[in-house]
Amino acid sequence: MTTEDLAGKPHKVWSCDRQTRKCVVASSLDELRTKGAAKLGYNNPFDLKVVLEEDGTEVEDENYFQRAERDTVFLMLQPNEKWLPPGVEALRAGCDVVDSSEESSCVFSSECLDPVTLLRHLEMDTGKLALFTEDQLEVLADMSIESVDPDLFSAAFVETVMDTCGRLLVEKREAREAIELIKAFSQSSQNDADDSSLGPDTENEESVPHTKHSREGSSEEDGHAAKKPKPS
Protein backbone atom coordinates (compact mmCIF):
# COMPACT_ATOMS: atom_id res chain seq x y z
CA MET A 1 0.00 0.00 0.00
CA THR A 2 1.46 3.35 -1.03
CA THR A 3 1.71 6.49 1.05
CA GLU A 4 -0.93 8.08 -1.20
CA ASP A 5 -3.34 5.22 -0.47
CA LEU A 6 -2.97 5.92 3.24
CA ALA A 7 -2.99 9.70 3.18
CA GLY A 8 -5.35 10.15 0.24
CA LYS A 9 -5.12 11.90 -3.12
CA PRO A 10 -5.20 15.65 -3.73
CA HIS A 11 -8.47 16.94 -5.17
CA LYS A 12 -10.10 20.31 -5.83
CA VAL A 13 -13.41 21.37 -4.31
CA TRP A 14 -15.31 24.33 -5.70
CA SER A 15 -18.49 26.12 -4.69
CA CYS A 16 -21.54 25.93 -6.96
CA ASP A 17 -20.81 29.31 -8.57
CA ARG A 18 -17.16 28.29 -9.08
CA GLN A 19 -16.00 31.45 -7.33
CA THR A 20 -14.53 29.74 -4.25
CA ARG A 21 -11.93 27.11 -5.06
CA LYS A 22 -9.97 25.04 -2.55
CA CYS A 23 -7.67 22.02 -2.49
CA VAL A 24 -7.98 19.06 -0.13
CA VAL A 25 -6.31 15.71 0.36
CA ALA A 26 -8.84 12.97 1.06
CA SER A 27 -8.69 9.19 1.28
CA SER A 28 -12.47 8.66 1.20
CA LEU A 29 -15.63 10.32 -0.06
CA ASP A 30 -16.75 11.17 3.48
CA GLU A 31 -13.39 12.78 4.18
CA LEU A 32 -13.74 14.81 0.99
CA ARG A 33 -17.17 16.01 2.16
CA THR A 34 -15.92 16.94 5.62
CA LYS A 35 -12.74 18.69 4.54
CA GLY A 36 -14.36 20.29 1.50
CA ALA A 37 -17.24 21.69 3.55
CA ALA A 38 -14.82 23.16 6.08
CA LYS A 39 -12.70 24.74 3.34
CA LEU A 40 -15.74 26.26 1.63
CA GLY A 41 -17.31 27.45 4.88
CA TYR A 42 -20.25 25.02 4.92
CA ASN A 43 -21.44 23.54 8.22
CA ASN A 44 -23.55 20.73 6.74
CA PRO A 45 -21.06 18.38 5.03
CA PHE A 46 -23.39 15.41 4.75
CA ASP A 47 -26.21 17.48 3.27
CA LEU A 48 -23.95 18.47 0.38
CA LYS A 49 -24.14 16.82 -3.03
CA VAL A 50 -20.74 16.08 -4.57
CA VAL A 51 -20.67 16.23 -8.38
CA LEU A 52 -18.03 16.32 -11.09
CA GLU A 53 -17.41 19.89 -12.18
CA GLU A 54 -17.11 19.04 -15.87
CA ASP A 55 -20.51 17.40 -16.43
CA GLY A 56 -22.45 17.40 -13.13
CA THR A 57 -22.29 13.63 -12.54
CA GLU A 58 -23.11 12.96 -8.88
CA VAL A 59 -20.44 11.07 -6.97
CA GLU A 60 -21.99 8.93 -4.24
CA ASP A 61 -20.16 5.64 -4.66
CA GLU A 62 -16.98 5.10 -2.65
CA ASN A 63 -15.44 2.78 -5.25
CA TYR A 64 -15.94 5.39 -7.96
CA PHE A 65 -14.32 8.05 -5.79
CA GLN A 66 -11.31 5.82 -5.16
CA ARG A 67 -10.79 5.57 -8.93
CA ALA A 68 -10.93 9.34 -9.46
CA GLU A 69 -7.73 10.85 -10.83
CA ARG A 70 -5.53 13.18 -8.81
CA ASP A 71 -6.68 16.82 -8.90
CA THR A 72 -10.20 15.92 -10.01
CA VAL A 73 -12.46 18.96 -9.58
CA PHE A 74 -15.63 18.43 -7.54
CA LEU A 75 -18.47 20.88 -6.97
CA MET A 76 -20.07 20.78 -3.54
CA LEU A 77 -23.72 21.73 -3.89
CA GLN A 78 -26.03 22.94 -1.14
CA PRO A 79 -29.52 21.33 -1.01
CA ASN A 80 -31.02 24.30 -2.91
CA GLU A 81 -28.30 24.40 -5.56
CA LYS A 82 -27.91 22.54 -8.85
CA TRP A 83 -25.09 22.03 -11.31
CA LEU A 84 -24.95 24.31 -14.35
CA PRO A 85 -22.47 24.40 -17.25
CA PRO A 86 -19.49 26.72 -16.70
CA GLY A 87 -20.66 29.21 -19.34
CA VAL A 88 -24.05 29.72 -17.69
CA GLU A 89 -22.47 30.37 -14.30
CA ALA A 90 -20.11 32.91 -15.84
CA LEU A 91 -23.02 34.68 -17.47
CA ARG A 92 -24.77 34.90 -14.13
CA ALA A 93 -21.63 36.28 -12.53
CA GLY A 94 -21.49 38.93 -15.24
CA CYS A 95 -25.09 39.86 -14.58
CA ASP A 96 -24.38 40.45 -10.90
CA VAL A 97 -22.09 43.39 -11.69
CA VAL A 98 -24.50 45.17 -14.00
CA ASP A 99 -25.79 48.52 -12.78
CA SER A 100 -29.55 48.09 -12.57
CA SER A 101 -30.06 51.74 -13.53
CA GLU A 102 -28.62 50.99 -16.96
CA GLU A 103 -30.75 47.93 -17.68
CA SER A 104 -32.65 48.09 -20.93
CA SER A 105 -36.42 47.88 -20.77
CA CYS A 106 -36.87 46.85 -24.40
CA VAL A 107 -39.03 43.84 -25.14
CA PHE A 108 -37.22 40.76 -26.37
CA SER A 109 -37.75 40.04 -30.06
CA SER A 110 -36.66 36.96 -31.97
CA GLU A 111 -35.93 39.25 -34.94
CA CYS A 112 -33.45 41.45 -33.06
CA LEU A 113 -29.90 41.06 -34.39
CA ASP A 114 -28.24 43.95 -32.56
CA PRO A 115 -25.39 42.56 -30.40
CA VAL A 116 -25.67 45.26 -27.73
CA THR A 117 -29.41 44.69 -27.31
CA LEU A 118 -28.93 40.94 -27.12
CA LEU A 119 -26.20 41.34 -24.52
CA ARG A 120 -28.50 43.58 -22.50
CA HIS A 121 -31.15 40.88 -22.49
CA LEU A 122 -28.60 38.37 -21.20
CA GLU A 123 -27.59 40.81 -18.46
CA MET A 124 -31.18 40.97 -17.26
CA ASP A 125 -32.02 37.29 -17.67
CA THR A 126 -29.58 34.59 -18.79
CA GLY A 127 -32.55 32.26 -19.25
CA LYS A 128 -33.40 34.14 -22.44
CA LEU A 129 -30.41 32.46 -24.05
CA ALA A 130 -32.65 29.43 -24.58
CA LEU A 131 -35.00 31.60 -26.67
CA PHE A 132 -32.32 32.93 -29.01
CA THR A 133 -32.62 31.89 -32.64
CA GLU A 134 -29.70 30.49 -34.62
CA ASP A 135 -29.24 33.89 -36.28
CA GLN A 136 -29.02 35.61 -32.89
CA LEU A 137 -26.59 33.02 -31.55
CA GLU A 138 -24.47 33.43 -34.67
CA VAL A 139 -24.37 37.22 -34.24
CA LEU A 140 -23.06 36.90 -30.69
CA ALA A 141 -20.69 34.01 -31.46
CA ASP A 142 -19.07 35.86 -34.38
CA MET A 143 -18.76 39.34 -32.85
CA SER A 144 -15.33 40.58 -31.80
CA ILE A 145 -14.53 41.65 -28.26
CA GLU A 146 -12.92 44.84 -29.58
CA SER A 147 -16.22 45.91 -31.17
CA VAL A 148 -17.97 46.03 -27.78
CA ASP A 149 -17.71 49.14 -25.61
CA PRO A 150 -15.79 48.09 -22.45
CA ASP A 151 -17.78 50.67 -20.48
CA LEU A 152 -20.93 48.67 -21.22
CA PHE A 153 -19.71 45.09 -20.86
CA SER A 154 -16.57 43.54 -19.44
CA ALA A 155 -14.29 41.63 -21.81
CA ALA A 156 -14.69 38.48 -19.70
CA PHE A 157 -18.48 38.68 -19.94
CA VAL A 158 -18.42 39.18 -23.72
CA GLU A 159 -15.91 36.37 -24.23
CA THR A 160 -18.05 33.98 -22.19
CA VAL A 161 -21.15 34.94 -24.17
CA MET A 162 -19.30 34.33 -27.45
CA ASP A 163 -18.05 30.92 -26.33
CA THR A 164 -21.42 29.81 -24.94
CA CYS A 165 -23.35 30.97 -28.01
CA GLY A 166 -20.87 29.22 -30.28
CA ARG A 167 -21.36 25.92 -28.48
CA LEU A 168 -25.15 26.28 -28.42
CA LEU A 169 -25.15 27.11 -32.13
CA VAL A 170 -23.25 23.92 -32.96
CA GLU A 171 -25.59 21.84 -30.77
CA LYS A 172 -28.71 23.33 -32.40
CA ARG A 173 -27.40 22.70 -35.90
CA GLU A 174 -26.41 19.14 -35.08
CA ALA A 175 -29.85 18.51 -33.56
CA ARG A 176 -31.58 19.92 -36.64
CA GLU A 177 -29.47 17.78 -38.97
CA ALA A 178 -30.22 14.70 -36.88
CA ILE A 179 -33.96 15.40 -37.04
CA GLU A 180 -33.83 15.88 -40.81
CA LEU A 181 -31.91 12.62 -41.17
CA ILE A 182 -34.51 10.77 -39.08
CA LYS A 183 -37.33 12.27 -41.16
CA ALA A 184 -35.62 11.24 -44.41
CA PHE A 185 -35.07 7.71 -43.13
CA SER A 186 -38.67 7.49 -41.94
CA GLN A 187 -39.98 8.67 -45.33
CA SER A 188 -37.74 6.20 -47.15
CA SER A 189 -38.97 3.36 -44.95
CA GLN A 190 -42.58 4.39 -45.60
CA ASN A 191 -42.00 4.45 -49.36
CA ASP A 192 -40.44 0.98 -49.22
CA ALA A 193 -43.42 -0.27 -47.23
CA ASP A 194 -45.85 1.23 -49.77
CA ASP A 195 -43.98 -0.36 -52.68
CA SER A 196 -43.97 -3.69 -50.90
CA SER A 197 -47.71 -3.58 -50.26
CA LEU A 198 -48.48 -2.65 -53.89
CA GLY A 199 -46.21 -5.27 -55.46
CA PRO A 200 -48.32 -8.46 -55.18
CA ASP A 201 -51.57 -6.71 -56.15
CA THR A 202 -49.98 -5.16 -59.22
CA GLU A 203 -48.58 -8.51 -60.25
CA ASN A 204 -51.99 -10.16 -59.89
CA GLU A 205 -53.67 -7.41 -61.90
CA GLU A 206 -51.14 -7.81 -64.69
CA SER A 207 -51.67 -11.57 -64.74
CA VAL A 208 -55.47 -11.35 -65.08
CA PRO A 209 -55.60 -10.27 -68.77
CA HIS A 210 -53.07 -12.94 -69.62
CA THR A 211 -55.20 -15.59 -67.94
CA LYS A 212 -58.31 -14.36 -69.71
CA HIS A 213 -56.51 -14.42 -73.04
CA SER A 214 -55.33 -17.93 -72.33
CA ARG A 215 -58.88 -19.03 -71.58
CA GLU A 216 -60.16 -17.45 -74.80
CA GLY A 217 -57.41 -19.18 -76.74
CA SER A 218 -58.28 -22.50 -75.19
CA SER A 219 -61.96 -22.03 -76.06
CA GLU A 220 -61.14 -21.29 -79.69
CA GLU A 221 -58.92 -24.35 -79.91
CA ASP A 222 -61.66 -26.49 -78.41
CA GLY A 223 -64.13 -25.09 -80.97
CA HIS A 224 -61.86 -25.89 -83.89
CA ALA A 225 -61.30 -29.35 -82.55
CA ALA A 226 -65.04 -29.91 -82.32
CA LYS A 227 -65.63 -28.80 -85.93
CA LYS A 228 -62.84 -30.94 -87.40
CA PRO A 229 -64.42 -33.76 -89.48
CA LYS A 230 -63.77 -37.31 -88.50
CA PRO A 231 -61.62 -39.31 -90.91
CA SER A 232 -63.55 -41.79 -93.07
CSV table of C-alpha atoms in Angstrom, one decimal, residues 37-116:
chain,number,residue,atom,x,y,z
A,37,ALA,CA,-17.2,21.7,3.5
A,38,ALA,CA,-14.8,23.2,6.1
A,39,LYS,CA,-12.7,24.7,3.3
A,40,LEU,CA,-15.7,26.3,1.6
A,41,GLY,CA,-17.3,27.4,4.9
A,42,TYR,CA,-20.2,25.0,4.9
A,43,ASN,CA,-21.4,23.5,8.2
A,44,ASN,CA,-23.6,20.7,6.7
A,45,PRO,CA,-21.1,18.4,5.0
A,46,PHE,CA,-23.4,15.4,4.8
A,47,ASP,CA,-26.2,17.5,3.3
A,48,LEU,CA,-24.0,18.5,0.4
A,49,LYS,CA,-24.1,16.8,-3.0
A,50,VAL,CA,-20.7,16.1,-4.6
A,51,VAL,CA,-20.7,16.2,-8.4
A,52,LEU,CA,-18.0,16.3,-11.1
A,53,GLU,CA,-17.4,19.9,-12.2
A,54,GLU,CA,-17.1,19.0,-15.9
A,55,ASP,CA,-20.5,17.4,-16.4
A,56,GLY,CA,-22.4,17.4,-13.1
A,57,THR,CA,-22.3,13.6,-12.5
A,58,GLU,CA,-23.1,13.0,-8.9
A,59,VAL,CA,-20.4,11.1,-7.0
A,60,GLU,CA,-22.0,8.9,-4.2
A,61,ASP,CA,-20.2,5.6,-4.7
A,62,GLU,CA,-17.0,5.1,-2.7
A,63,ASN,CA,-15.4,2.8,-5.2
A,64,TYR,CA,-15.9,5.4,-8.0
A,65,PHE,CA,-14.3,8.0,-5.8
A,66,GLN,CA,-11.3,5.8,-5.2
A,67,ARG,CA,-10.8,5.6,-8.9
A,68,ALA,CA,-10.9,9.3,-9.5
A,69,GLU,CA,-7.7,10.8,-10.8
A,70,ARG,CA,-5.5,13.2,-8.8
A,71,ASP,CA,-6.7,16.8,-8.9
A,72,THR,CA,-10.2,15.9,-10.0
A,73,VAL,CA,-12.5,19.0,-9.6
A,74,PHE,CA,-15.6,18.4,-7.5
A,75,LEU,CA,-18.5,20.9,-7.0
A,76,MET,CA,-20.1,20.8,-3.5
A,77,LEU,CA,-23.7,21.7,-3.9
A,78,GLN,CA,-26.0,22.9,-1.1
A,79,PRO,CA,-29.5,21.3,-1.0
A,80,ASN,CA,-31.0,24.3,-2.9
A,81,GLU,CA,-28.3,24.4,-5.6
A,82,LYS,CA,-27.9,22.5,-8.8
A,83,TRP,CA,-25.1,22.0,-11.3
A,84,LEU,CA,-25.0,24.3,-14.4
A,85,PRO,CA,-22.5,24.4,-17.2
A,86,PRO,CA,-19.5,26.7,-16.7
A,87,GLY,CA,-20.7,29.2,-19.3
A,88,VAL,CA,-24.0,29.7,-17.7
A,89,GLU,CA,-22.5,30.4,-14.3
A,90,ALA,CA,-20.1,32.9,-15.8
A,91,LEU,CA,-23.0,34.7,-17.5
A,92,ARG,CA,-24.8,34.9,-14.1
A,93,ALA,CA,-21.6,36.3,-12.5
A,94,GLY,CA,-21.5,38.9,-15.2
A,95,CYS,CA,-25.1,39.9,-14.6
A,96,ASP,CA,-24.4,40.4,-10.9
A,97,VAL,CA,-22.1,43.4,-11.7
A,98,VAL,CA,-24.5,45.2,-14.0
A,99,ASP,CA,-25.8,48.5,-12.8
A,100,SER,CA,-29.6,48.1,-12.6
A,101,SER,CA,-30.1,51.7,-13.5
A,102,GLU,CA,-28.6,51.0,-17.0
A,103,GLU,CA,-30.7,47.9,-17.7
A,104,SER,CA,-32.6,48.1,-20.9
A,105,SER,CA,-36.4,47.9,-20.8
A,106,CYS,CA,-36.9,46.9,-24.4
A,107,VAL,CA,-39.0,43.8,-25.1
A,108,PHE,CA,-37.2,40.8,-26.4
A,109,SER,CA,-37.8,40.0,-30.1
A,110,SER,CA,-36.7,37.0,-32.0
A,111,GLU,CA,-35.9,39.3,-34.9
A,112,CYS,CA,-33.5,41.4,-33.1
A,113,LEU,CA,-29.9,41.1,-34.4
A,114,ASP,CA,-28.2,44.0,-32.6
A,115,PRO,CA,-25.4,42.6,-30.4
A,116,VAL,CA,-25.7,45.3,-27.7
